[in-house]
XYZ file of C-alpha atoms in Angstrom:
313
model
C 0.067 0.004 -0.061
C 1.592 3.324 -1.001
C 1.937 6.074 1.856
C -1.000 8.485 2.108
C -0.397 11.826 0.757
C 0.798 14.081 3.461
C -1.404 16.984 1.826
C -4.465 14.808 2.396
C -3.709 14.394 6.070
C -3.124 17.984 6.640
C -6.539 18.871 5.060
C -7.961 16.404 7.250
C -6.470 17.997 10.183
C -7.533 21.423 9.108
C -11.143 20.304 8.850
C -10.979 18.460 12.279
C -9.566 21.570 13.935
C -11.972 24.167 12.135
C -15.339 21.979 12.077
C -16.234 22.908 8.360
C -14.798 22.313 5.247
C -15.023 25.943 3.856
C -13.468 27.557 6.934
C -10.685 24.808 6.624
C -10.148 25.844 2.974
C -10.092 29.359 3.589
C -7.184 28.732 6.174
C -5.518 26.688 3.866
C -6.031 29.012 0.803
C -7.417 26.343 -1.358
C -10.990 26.090 -2.793
C -13.402 24.023 -0.709
C -13.943 21.457 -3.384
C -10.402 20.588 -3.454
C -10.622 19.910 0.356
C -13.829 17.899 0.007
C -12.140 15.970 -2.938
C -9.139 15.189 -0.842
C -11.234 13.902 2.352
C -13.246 11.625 -0.020
C -9.904 10.050 -1.326
C -8.595 9.739 2.032
C -11.672 8.272 3.424
C -11.568 5.958 0.302
C -8.026 4.806 1.080
C -8.924 3.989 4.526
C -12.017 2.386 3.967
C -13.549 4.535 6.655
C -15.734 7.563 7.076
C -13.847 10.226 9.076
C -16.565 12.965 9.377
C -20.356 13.086 9.797
C -22.129 15.973 7.905
C -24.135 17.992 10.399
C -25.938 21.449 10.101
C -23.168 23.195 11.576
C -20.365 21.451 9.625
C -18.290 18.300 9.918
C -18.139 16.400 13.067
C -15.456 13.523 13.701
C -16.581 10.121 13.785
C -14.889 7.392 16.115
C -12.613 6.547 13.137
C -11.894 10.257 12.665
C -11.027 10.718 16.145
C -8.666 8.089 16.072
C -7.023 9.321 13.021
C -6.852 12.977 14.367
C -4.575 11.724 17.342
C -2.217 10.189 14.924
C -2.116 13.020 12.462
C -1.507 15.546 15.137
C 1.447 13.554 16.407
C 2.751 13.689 12.897
C 2.205 17.293 12.778
C 3.740 17.959 15.752
C 7.007 16.022 15.047
C 7.130 17.965 11.818
C 7.026 21.229 13.769
C 9.670 20.159 15.954
C 11.727 19.688 12.942
C 10.838 22.894 11.384
C 11.338 24.963 14.465
C 14.994 24.484 14.724
C 16.731 25.435 18.155
C 19.495 27.251 16.350
C 17.183 29.583 14.611
C 14.687 30.302 17.344
C 11.825 30.368 14.526
C 8.550 29.359 15.302
C 6.157 28.280 12.561
C 2.842 26.255 12.029
C -0.648 27.184 13.524
C -1.324 28.241 16.939
C -4.920 28.280 18.077
C -5.772 30.113 21.292
C -9.356 30.210 23.044
C -10.417 32.775 25.336
C -13.484 34.626 26.548
C -14.668 37.463 24.451
C -14.106 40.358 26.853
C -10.633 39.262 27.885
C -9.740 38.292 24.208
C -10.991 41.622 22.879
C -9.843 44.042 25.675
C -6.660 42.675 26.615
C -5.242 40.029 24.304
C -6.041 41.479 21.155
C -4.630 44.890 22.106
C -1.163 43.269 22.623
C -0.993 40.457 20.374
C 0.805 42.436 17.716
C 3.843 42.104 20.063
C 4.019 38.221 19.986
C 3.055 38.238 16.456
C 6.142 40.391 15.408
C 8.242 38.287 17.357
C 7.301 35.172 15.515
C 6.272 36.185 11.896
C 6.218 32.804 10.590
C 3.566 31.549 13.117
C -0.221 31.496 12.210
C -2.192 32.446 15.164
C -5.921 31.954 15.683
C -7.290 34.046 18.514
C -10.819 32.580 19.109
C -12.568 35.249 21.171
C -16.039 34.243 21.585
C -19.063 33.366 23.734
C -17.770 29.926 24.605
C -14.459 27.975 24.647
C -12.787 25.760 22.654
C -11.705 22.506 24.377
C -7.739 21.683 24.745
C -8.835 18.190 25.922
C -10.353 17.475 22.635
C -7.457 19.204 20.854
C -9.698 21.962 19.558
C -7.319 24.485 20.702
C -3.575 24.570 21.844
C -4.252 26.861 24.740
C -7.436 28.033 26.397
C -8.017 30.795 29.008
C -11.066 29.405 31.106
C -13.297 30.770 33.670
C -13.034 27.817 35.892
C -10.406 25.039 36.520
C -11.310 21.944 34.400
C -12.374 19.197 36.493
C -11.007 16.298 34.474
C -9.391 15.647 31.055
C -5.821 15.305 29.820
C -5.033 18.952 30.520
C -2.722 20.895 32.529
C -4.293 24.161 34.233
C -2.841 26.859 36.394
C -4.396 30.277 37.624
C -3.578 33.002 35.326
C -5.079 36.083 37.175
C -8.135 37.065 39.142
C -10.172 39.797 37.881
C -12.951 42.074 39.471
C -16.269 42.959 38.323
C -18.670 45.601 39.555
C -21.986 47.416 38.899
C -21.873 50.124 36.248
C -24.139 52.695 34.806
C -23.629 55.644 32.441
C -23.419 59.159 34.009
C -26.585 59.761 31.727
C -28.512 56.972 33.133
C -27.806 58.238 36.727
C -28.626 61.826 35.754
C -32.313 60.479 34.551
C -32.811 57.691 37.181
C -30.589 58.398 40.242
C -27.843 56.126 41.387
C -29.154 52.522 42.265
C -29.098 51.437 45.884
C -29.740 48.020 47.637
C -33.104 49.047 48.125
C -34.017 50.311 44.787
C -31.954 48.319 42.285
C -34.510 45.671 41.618
C -37.463 48.062 41.958
C -36.423 51.135 40.077
C -33.803 50.022 37.596
C -33.428 48.049 34.497
C -30.859 45.376 34.429
C -28.532 44.232 31.755
C -27.107 40.905 31.885
C -26.726 37.368 30.228
C -29.389 35.278 28.718
C -29.769 32.672 31.331
C -30.214 29.471 29.029
C -27.359 30.704 26.780
C -24.646 30.896 29.563
C -21.657 28.945 28.540
C -20.112 28.985 31.997
C -21.832 29.319 35.545
C -19.140 31.604 36.592
C -21.337 34.166 34.413
C -24.039 34.275 36.987
C -23.048 37.653 38.299
C -26.293 38.945 39.477
C -27.079 36.302 41.899
C -24.070 37.527 43.910
C -25.713 40.838 44.317
C -29.168 39.840 45.091
C -30.635 36.221 44.274
C -33.785 37.870 43.119
C -32.270 40.125 40.615
C -33.099 39.261 36.761
C -31.837 41.211 33.879
C -34.491 42.559 31.412
C -32.042 43.526 28.659
C -29.951 40.346 27.725
C -27.278 39.343 25.552
C -24.983 36.633 25.248
C -22.180 39.106 24.451
C -20.285 40.829 27.289
C -19.318 43.720 24.604
C -22.938 44.208 23.763
C -23.867 44.397 27.431
C -21.051 46.979 27.862
C -22.551 48.995 25.025
C -26.052 48.745 26.391
C -24.854 50.061 29.984
C -22.804 52.721 28.442
C -25.793 53.964 25.983
C -27.936 54.510 29.255
C -30.052 51.552 28.822
C -29.486 50.070 32.396
C -27.204 48.877 35.111
C -24.961 46.040 34.607
C -22.191 44.037 36.225
C -19.013 44.419 33.937
C -15.407 43.552 34.309
C -13.215 46.614 35.415
C -10.801 46.015 32.612
C -13.814 46.625 30.033
C -15.718 49.366 32.249
C -12.745 51.156 33.588
C -11.827 52.149 30.091
C -14.649 54.291 29.452
C -14.981 57.532 31.573
C -18.599 57.725 30.945
C -19.390 54.874 33.120
C -19.679 55.162 36.686
C -19.206 52.540 39.343
C -22.467 52.264 41.390
C -23.217 50.451 44.891
C -19.378 50.575 45.372
C -19.697 47.933 48.320
C -20.627 45.325 45.393
C -17.273 43.577 44.486
C -17.355 40.209 42.580
C -13.856 38.367 41.801
C -13.474 35.846 39.149
C -10.387 33.892 37.940
C -9.017 33.135 34.500
C -7.399 29.665 34.087
C -4.825 28.977 31.591
C -5.232 25.471 30.092
C -3.349 23.315 27.752
C -3.136 19.697 26.701
C -0.758 17.730 28.456
C 0.569 15.829 25.444
C 1.146 19.448 23.567
C 2.104 21.869 26.335
C 5.846 21.423 25.588
C 5.677 22.317 21.948
C 7.913 25.599 21.592
C 4.955 27.589 20.101
C 2.808 26.775 23.044
C 5.470 27.376 25.568
C 6.302 30.856 23.982
C 2.723 31.805 23.868
C 2.117 30.766 27.565
C 5.168 32.663 28.897
C 4.074 35.765 26.763
C 0.386 35.617 28.156
C 1.656 35.338 31.769
C 4.045 38.157 31.226
C 1.155 40.230 29.705
C -1.479 39.385 32.587
C 1.532 40.210 35.231
C 1.909 43.703 33.840
C -1.600 44.464 33.633
C -2.801 42.652 36.972
C -3.701 45.963 38.632
C -6.244 46.587 35.620
C -7.671 43.339 35.931
C -7.928 43.576 39.752
C -9.610 47.034 39.561
C -6.691 48.593 41.715
C -6.167 51.171 38.936
C -7.878 52.767 35.872
C -7.693 51.119 32.583
C -6.242 53.105 29.586
C -9.013 53.702 27.010
C -7.268 51.917 24.123
C -9.690 49.363 23.360
C -10.579 48.920 19.603
C -13.328 51.092 18.329
C -15.427 48.221 17.370
C -15.591 47.033 20.807
C -15.391 50.311 22.807
C -18.657 51.005 24.741
C -18.162 54.837 23.995
C -18.448 54.027 20.461
C -22.106 53.088 20.816
C -23.204 56.481 21.776
């Protein structure tokens, strides 16, 4: 039997990681029909179905999961050969999964520094409402809101971060500053959509009052920040987001909520040079901005306009 074409295996790996043929093709820079043809050829050579077609895209079968582990081992070996110690150059793909707020307001603001150091490295910053799983090899690193209870991963606390209640100055001028007595009765609350929460750590309002329920709801923390900044209501926001907007005012200052970011990697890939390099860079970034995360100092208003609450006004 002839060896399997390496290009076909790399296409398989790209689809497994992307979850969609079209998305994988865009990353590879080839036509989606080419990727589909190579996948069918690979399945025919192996005599196995590697993906199931769903409404969302391609999902690995059991045979596909088995092949994925083997192909990733081959890719990691190729990366180690390519990333020669004498050159210090990193190459290949690095996929990082982070929460939407942390990814937008801190990582994306400084990622140019890491990218400039490693120009041959392709970096996927997946900053969304939800996380990819390092244990399933969906991401090389993930910054999660809780330490994983199980799985073949290595986790360490990255940083604590503070959240407070905020309203806009315009809102306070019209409705007055909320108090514990008036918050539920007289004020519109902004928060997450309960049945779309991707982590129980996001149930912030319960820590203020168990009976509080938001009336303006969004799965996006950036959308919530814009709603609060526009004067739509009162909401719990991370200090590293709200502190960047001078129009936002912290209300009920005795309310302080603390959460933590956890840095998670797969135990089989955490020693890859690109993973170790990004982990070291991220730890250093968080160390330098720890006071902004904890709420001990103001945040410079340098977030991108697309995510800046002030841009909603």
